Coordinates of C-alpha atoms in Angstrom, one line a residue:
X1 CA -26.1 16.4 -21.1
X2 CA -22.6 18.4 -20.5
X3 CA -21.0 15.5 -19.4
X4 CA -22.0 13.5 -22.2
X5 CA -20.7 16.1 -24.5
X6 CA -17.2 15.8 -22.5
X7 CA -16.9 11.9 -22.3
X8 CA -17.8 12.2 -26.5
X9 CA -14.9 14.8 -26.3
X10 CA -12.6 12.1 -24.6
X11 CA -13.9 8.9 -26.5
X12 CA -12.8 10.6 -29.6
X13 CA -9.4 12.5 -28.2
X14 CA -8.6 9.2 -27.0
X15 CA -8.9 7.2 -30.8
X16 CA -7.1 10.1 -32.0
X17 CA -4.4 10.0 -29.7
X18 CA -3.5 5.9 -30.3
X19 CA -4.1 6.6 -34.2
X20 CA -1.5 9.2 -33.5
X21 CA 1.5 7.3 -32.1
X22 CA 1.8 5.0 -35.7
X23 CA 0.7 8.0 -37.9
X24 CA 3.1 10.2 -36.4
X25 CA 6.7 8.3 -36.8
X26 CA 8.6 9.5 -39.0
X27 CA 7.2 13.3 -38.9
X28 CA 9.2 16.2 -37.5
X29 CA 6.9 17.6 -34.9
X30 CA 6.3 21.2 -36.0
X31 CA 5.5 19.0 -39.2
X32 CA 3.4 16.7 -37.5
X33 CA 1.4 19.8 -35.6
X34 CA 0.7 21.8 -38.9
X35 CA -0.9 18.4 -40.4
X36 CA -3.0 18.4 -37.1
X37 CA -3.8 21.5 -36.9
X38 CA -4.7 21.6 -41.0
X39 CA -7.4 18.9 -40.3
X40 CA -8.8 20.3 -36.9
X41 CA -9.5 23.4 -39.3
X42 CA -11.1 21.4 -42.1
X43 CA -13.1 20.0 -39.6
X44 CA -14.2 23.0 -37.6
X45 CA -15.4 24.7 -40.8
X46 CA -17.3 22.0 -41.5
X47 CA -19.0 22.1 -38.6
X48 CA -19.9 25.8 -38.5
X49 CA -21.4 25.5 -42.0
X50 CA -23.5 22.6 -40.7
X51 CA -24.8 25.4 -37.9
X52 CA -24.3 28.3 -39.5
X53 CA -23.6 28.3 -43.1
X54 CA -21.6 31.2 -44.5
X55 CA -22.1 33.1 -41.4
X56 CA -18.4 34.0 -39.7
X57 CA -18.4 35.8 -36.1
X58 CA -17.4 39.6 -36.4
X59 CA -16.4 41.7 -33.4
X60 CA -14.7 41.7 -30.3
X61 CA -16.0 38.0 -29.5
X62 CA -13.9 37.0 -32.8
X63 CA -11.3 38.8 -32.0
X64 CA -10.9 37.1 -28.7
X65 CA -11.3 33.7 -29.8
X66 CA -8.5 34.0 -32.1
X67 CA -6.8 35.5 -29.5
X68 CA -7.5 32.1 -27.3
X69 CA -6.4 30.3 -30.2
X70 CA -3.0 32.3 -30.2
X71 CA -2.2 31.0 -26.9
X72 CA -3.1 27.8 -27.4
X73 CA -1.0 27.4 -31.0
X74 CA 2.0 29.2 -28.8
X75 CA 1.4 26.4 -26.2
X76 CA 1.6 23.3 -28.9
X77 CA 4.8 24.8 -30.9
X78 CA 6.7 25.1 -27.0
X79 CA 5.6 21.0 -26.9
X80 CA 7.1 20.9 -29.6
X81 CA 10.3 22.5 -28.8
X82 CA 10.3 20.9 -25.4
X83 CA 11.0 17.8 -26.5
X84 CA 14.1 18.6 -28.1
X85 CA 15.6 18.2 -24.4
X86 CA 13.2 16.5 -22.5
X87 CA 11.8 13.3 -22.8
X88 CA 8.7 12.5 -24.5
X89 CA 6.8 11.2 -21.5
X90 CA 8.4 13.8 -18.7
X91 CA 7.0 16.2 -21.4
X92 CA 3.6 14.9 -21.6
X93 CA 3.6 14.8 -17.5
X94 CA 4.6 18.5 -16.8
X95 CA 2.2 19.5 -19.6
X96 CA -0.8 17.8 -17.9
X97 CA -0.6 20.2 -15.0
X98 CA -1.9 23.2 -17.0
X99 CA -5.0 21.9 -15.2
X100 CA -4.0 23.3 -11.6
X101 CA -4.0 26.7 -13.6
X102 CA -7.2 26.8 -14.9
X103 CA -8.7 25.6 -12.1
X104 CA -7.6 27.8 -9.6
X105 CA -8.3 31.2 -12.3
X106 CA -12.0 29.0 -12.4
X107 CA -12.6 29.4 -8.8
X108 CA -10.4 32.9 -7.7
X109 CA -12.1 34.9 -11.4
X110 CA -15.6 33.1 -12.1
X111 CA -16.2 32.5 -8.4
X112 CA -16.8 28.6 -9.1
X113 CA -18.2 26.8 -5.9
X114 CA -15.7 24.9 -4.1
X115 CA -17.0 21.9 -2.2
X116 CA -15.4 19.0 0.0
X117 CA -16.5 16.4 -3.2
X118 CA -15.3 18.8 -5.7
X119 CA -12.2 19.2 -4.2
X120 CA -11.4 15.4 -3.6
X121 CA -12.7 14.3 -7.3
X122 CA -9.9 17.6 -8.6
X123 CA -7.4 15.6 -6.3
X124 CA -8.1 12.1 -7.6
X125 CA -8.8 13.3 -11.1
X126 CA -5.2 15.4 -11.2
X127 CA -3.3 12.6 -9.2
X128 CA -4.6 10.1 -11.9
X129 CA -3.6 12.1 -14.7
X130 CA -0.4 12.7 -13.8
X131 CA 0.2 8.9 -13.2
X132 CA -1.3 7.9 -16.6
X133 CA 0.5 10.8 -18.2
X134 CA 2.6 8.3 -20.6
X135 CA 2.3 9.0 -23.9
X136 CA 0.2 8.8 -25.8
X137 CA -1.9 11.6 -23.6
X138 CA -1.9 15.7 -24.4
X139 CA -4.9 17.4 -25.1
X140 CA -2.5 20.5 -26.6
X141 CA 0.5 19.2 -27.5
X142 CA 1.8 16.4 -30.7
X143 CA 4.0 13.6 -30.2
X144 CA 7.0 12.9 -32.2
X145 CA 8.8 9.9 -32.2
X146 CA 12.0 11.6 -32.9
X147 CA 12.4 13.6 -29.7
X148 CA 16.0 13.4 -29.2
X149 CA 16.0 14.3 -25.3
X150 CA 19.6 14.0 -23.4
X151 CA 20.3 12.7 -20.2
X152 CA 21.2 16.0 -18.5
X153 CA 18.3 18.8 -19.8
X154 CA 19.0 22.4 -19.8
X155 CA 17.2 24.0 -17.4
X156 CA 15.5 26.1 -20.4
X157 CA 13.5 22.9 -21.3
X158 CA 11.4 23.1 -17.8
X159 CA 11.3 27.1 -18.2
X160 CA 9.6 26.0 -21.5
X161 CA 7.2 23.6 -20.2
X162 CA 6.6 26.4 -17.7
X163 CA 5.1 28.4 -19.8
X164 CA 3.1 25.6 -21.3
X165 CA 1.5 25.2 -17.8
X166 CA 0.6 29.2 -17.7
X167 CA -0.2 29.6 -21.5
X168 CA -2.4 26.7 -22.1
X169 CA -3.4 27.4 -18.4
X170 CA -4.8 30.7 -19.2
X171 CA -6.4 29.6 -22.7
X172 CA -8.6 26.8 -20.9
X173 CA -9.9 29.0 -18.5
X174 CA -10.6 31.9 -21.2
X175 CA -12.5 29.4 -23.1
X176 CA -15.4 29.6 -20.3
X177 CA -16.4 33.7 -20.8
X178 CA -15.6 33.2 -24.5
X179 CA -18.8 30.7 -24.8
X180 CA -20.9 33.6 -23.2
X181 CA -21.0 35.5 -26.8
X182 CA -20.0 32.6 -29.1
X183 CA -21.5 29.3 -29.7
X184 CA -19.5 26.1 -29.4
X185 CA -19.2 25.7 -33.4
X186 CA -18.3 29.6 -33.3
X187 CA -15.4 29.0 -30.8
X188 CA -13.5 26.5 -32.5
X189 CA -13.4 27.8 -35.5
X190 CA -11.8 31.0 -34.5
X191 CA -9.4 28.7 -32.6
X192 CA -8.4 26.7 -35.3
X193 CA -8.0 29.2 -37.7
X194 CA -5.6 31.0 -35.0
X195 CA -3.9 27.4 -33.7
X196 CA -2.8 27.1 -37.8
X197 CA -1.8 30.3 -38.2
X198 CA 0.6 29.2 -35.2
X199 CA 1.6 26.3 -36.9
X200 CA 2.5 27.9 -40.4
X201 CA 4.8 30.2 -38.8
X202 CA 6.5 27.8 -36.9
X203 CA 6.5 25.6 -39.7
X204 CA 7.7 28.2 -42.1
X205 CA 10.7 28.8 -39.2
X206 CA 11.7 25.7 -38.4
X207 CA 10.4 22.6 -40.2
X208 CA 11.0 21.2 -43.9
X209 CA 8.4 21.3 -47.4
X210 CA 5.4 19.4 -46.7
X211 CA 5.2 16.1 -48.8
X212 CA 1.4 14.9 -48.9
X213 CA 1.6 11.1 -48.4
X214 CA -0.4 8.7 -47.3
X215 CA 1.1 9.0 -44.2
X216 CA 0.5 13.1 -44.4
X217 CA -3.5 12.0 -44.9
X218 CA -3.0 10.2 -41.4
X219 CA -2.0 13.0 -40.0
X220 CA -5.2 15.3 -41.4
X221 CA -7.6 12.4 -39.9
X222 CA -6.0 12.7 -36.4
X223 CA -6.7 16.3 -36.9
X224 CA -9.6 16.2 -38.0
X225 CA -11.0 13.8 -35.5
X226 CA -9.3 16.7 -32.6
X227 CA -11.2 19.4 -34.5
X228 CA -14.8 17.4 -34.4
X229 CA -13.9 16.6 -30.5
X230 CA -12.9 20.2 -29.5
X231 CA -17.4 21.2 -30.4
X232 CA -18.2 18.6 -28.2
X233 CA -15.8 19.7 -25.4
X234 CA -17.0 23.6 -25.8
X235 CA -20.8 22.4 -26.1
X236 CA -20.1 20.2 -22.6
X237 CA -17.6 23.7 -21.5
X238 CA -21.2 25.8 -21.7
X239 CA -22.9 23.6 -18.8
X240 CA -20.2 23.1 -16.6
X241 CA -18.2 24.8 -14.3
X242 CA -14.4 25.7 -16.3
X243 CA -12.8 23.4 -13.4
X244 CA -14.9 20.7 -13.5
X245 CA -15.0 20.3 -17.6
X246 CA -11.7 20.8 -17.7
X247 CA -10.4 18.4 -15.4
X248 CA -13.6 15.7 -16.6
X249 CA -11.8 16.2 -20.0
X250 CA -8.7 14.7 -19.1
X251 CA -10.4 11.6 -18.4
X252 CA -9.5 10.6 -21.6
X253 CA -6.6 9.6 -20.6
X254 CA -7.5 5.8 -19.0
X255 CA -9.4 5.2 -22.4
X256 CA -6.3 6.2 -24.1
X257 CA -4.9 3.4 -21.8
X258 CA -7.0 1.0 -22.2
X259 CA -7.0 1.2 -26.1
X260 CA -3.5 1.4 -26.1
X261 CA -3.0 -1.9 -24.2
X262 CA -5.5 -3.3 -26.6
X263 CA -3.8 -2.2 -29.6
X264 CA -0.6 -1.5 -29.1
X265 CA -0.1 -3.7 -27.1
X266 CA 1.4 -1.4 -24.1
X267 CA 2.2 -2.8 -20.6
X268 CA -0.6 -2.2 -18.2
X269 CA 1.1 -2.6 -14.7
X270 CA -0.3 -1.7 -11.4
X271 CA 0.2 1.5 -10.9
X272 CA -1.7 2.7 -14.3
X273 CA -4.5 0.3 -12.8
X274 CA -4.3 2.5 -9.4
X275 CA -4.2 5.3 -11.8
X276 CA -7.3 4.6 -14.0
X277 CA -9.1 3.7 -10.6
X278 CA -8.1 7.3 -9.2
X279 CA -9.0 9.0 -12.3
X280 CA -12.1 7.2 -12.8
X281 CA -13.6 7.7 -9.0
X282 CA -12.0 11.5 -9.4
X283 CA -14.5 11.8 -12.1
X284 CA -17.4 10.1 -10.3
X285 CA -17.2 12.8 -7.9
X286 CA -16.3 15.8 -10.0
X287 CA -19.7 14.6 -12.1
X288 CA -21.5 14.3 -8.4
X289 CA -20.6 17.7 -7.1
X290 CA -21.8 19.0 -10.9
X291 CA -25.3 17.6 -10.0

């Protein structure tokens, strides 16, 4: 059942992130993020009303899902700024790696099992990944077609997507205790109401008026979609061990692929068919070791 909560996490993330790449041109992306992160709200409400109704979580457990949610924002809005220098699909690569971070706090702070399969379907899952890590492919972060990366980045750029790694790292992993005294519905919302609270002040900072369009509606539906996906993600988190859902997650990625080949008509060469084969029998075996 937890796994089928995740792939419905990365079926979704996956029509998100293709809808994303036409939607998105055009959009500054601090722009583009507070769209997103408008309609992952929206959508989170939703959902908790559905569960709960008026009921809103109170206490420390809020208090430390917004605080999740702070991280996670901070982690989007250095994307962001990252690909100011970097290119879009180094970017995307660098910022899949956040996985080695919360897999490692999974096993040294929560005392996860580590297993011979586990440990191979991590290795395949990760080495996939970061072969199919071409946009577009970020769980955290927004694309924007107007990254104007130079041929010699500052070596503040890779500082940047440093953090990324740690921040978004660190949020992953805290996602796992948070579920102990909030429900999934309970979780996202906090998170999405910190995540635009993120995005508003980056917004206010750096980006320009938001004119709804057509094109801004786009936006909210990508958003939106994210927001439905993240209950299914934290409904799968609750069954799983923090390393295995979080690297399962990523599987998204070869569907992302495959429906980008079909749609946007993207080159699928050889190596992103070695790739989806990694990720796919990295997955096999992370699901195996999960019984």
């Amino acid at each position: 059942m937890s796994l089928g909560f995740i792939a419905a996490y990365a079926v979704i993330v996956a029509v998100a992130s293709v809808i994303e790449v036409p939607v998105g041109r055009g959009f500054a992306s601090v722009h583009f993020n507070l769209l997103i992160r408008l309609g992952s709200l929206a959508a989170a409400v939703a959902a908790l009303f559905i569960v709960h109704g008026a009921t809103v979580p109170t206490g420390s457990s809020a208090l430390a899902g917004l605080g999740i949610g702070i991280l996670t924002g901070v982690g989007s809005i250095i994307y962001c700024l990252a690909l100011i220098d970097l290119p879009l699909s180094l970017v995307v690569t660098l910022s899949n790696l956040y996985i080695v971070i919360t897999i490692l706090l999974g096993i040294s702070l929560l005392h996860e099992s580590v297993t011979a399969v586990k440990i191979a379907g991590l290795a395949l899952t990760l080495g996939g990944v970061l072969l199919l890590a071409y946009p577009p492919s970020s769980r955290y972060g927004v694309h924007s077609a107007g990254s104007t990366a130079k041929n010699a980045p500052p070596i503040r750029a890779f500082l940047m997507m440093g953090a990324y790694v740690v921040i978004v790292g660190i949020g992953a992993f805290l996602e796992k205790p948070a579920l102990r005294e909030l429900d999934a519905t309970q979780l996202n919302v906090l998170m999405a109401v910190a995540m635009t609270a993120v995005a508003f002040v980056a917004f206010a900072a750096e980006g320009p008026r938001v004119q709804m369009s057509v094109r801004s509606l786009g936006g909210l539906g990508v958003g939106a979609m994210v927001g439905t996906a993240s209950v299914f993600y934290f409904l799968g988190l609750r069954g799983l061990p923090v390393s295995v859902a979080a690297a399962s997650s990523n599987a998204y990625i070869v569907i992302t692929v495959l429906l980008s080949t079909l749609v946007l008509h993207q080159l699928l060469t050889k190596v992103r068919l070695g790739a989806i084969a990694l990720t796919l029998g990295g997955v096999t075996l992370l699901a195996y070791g999960a019984g």
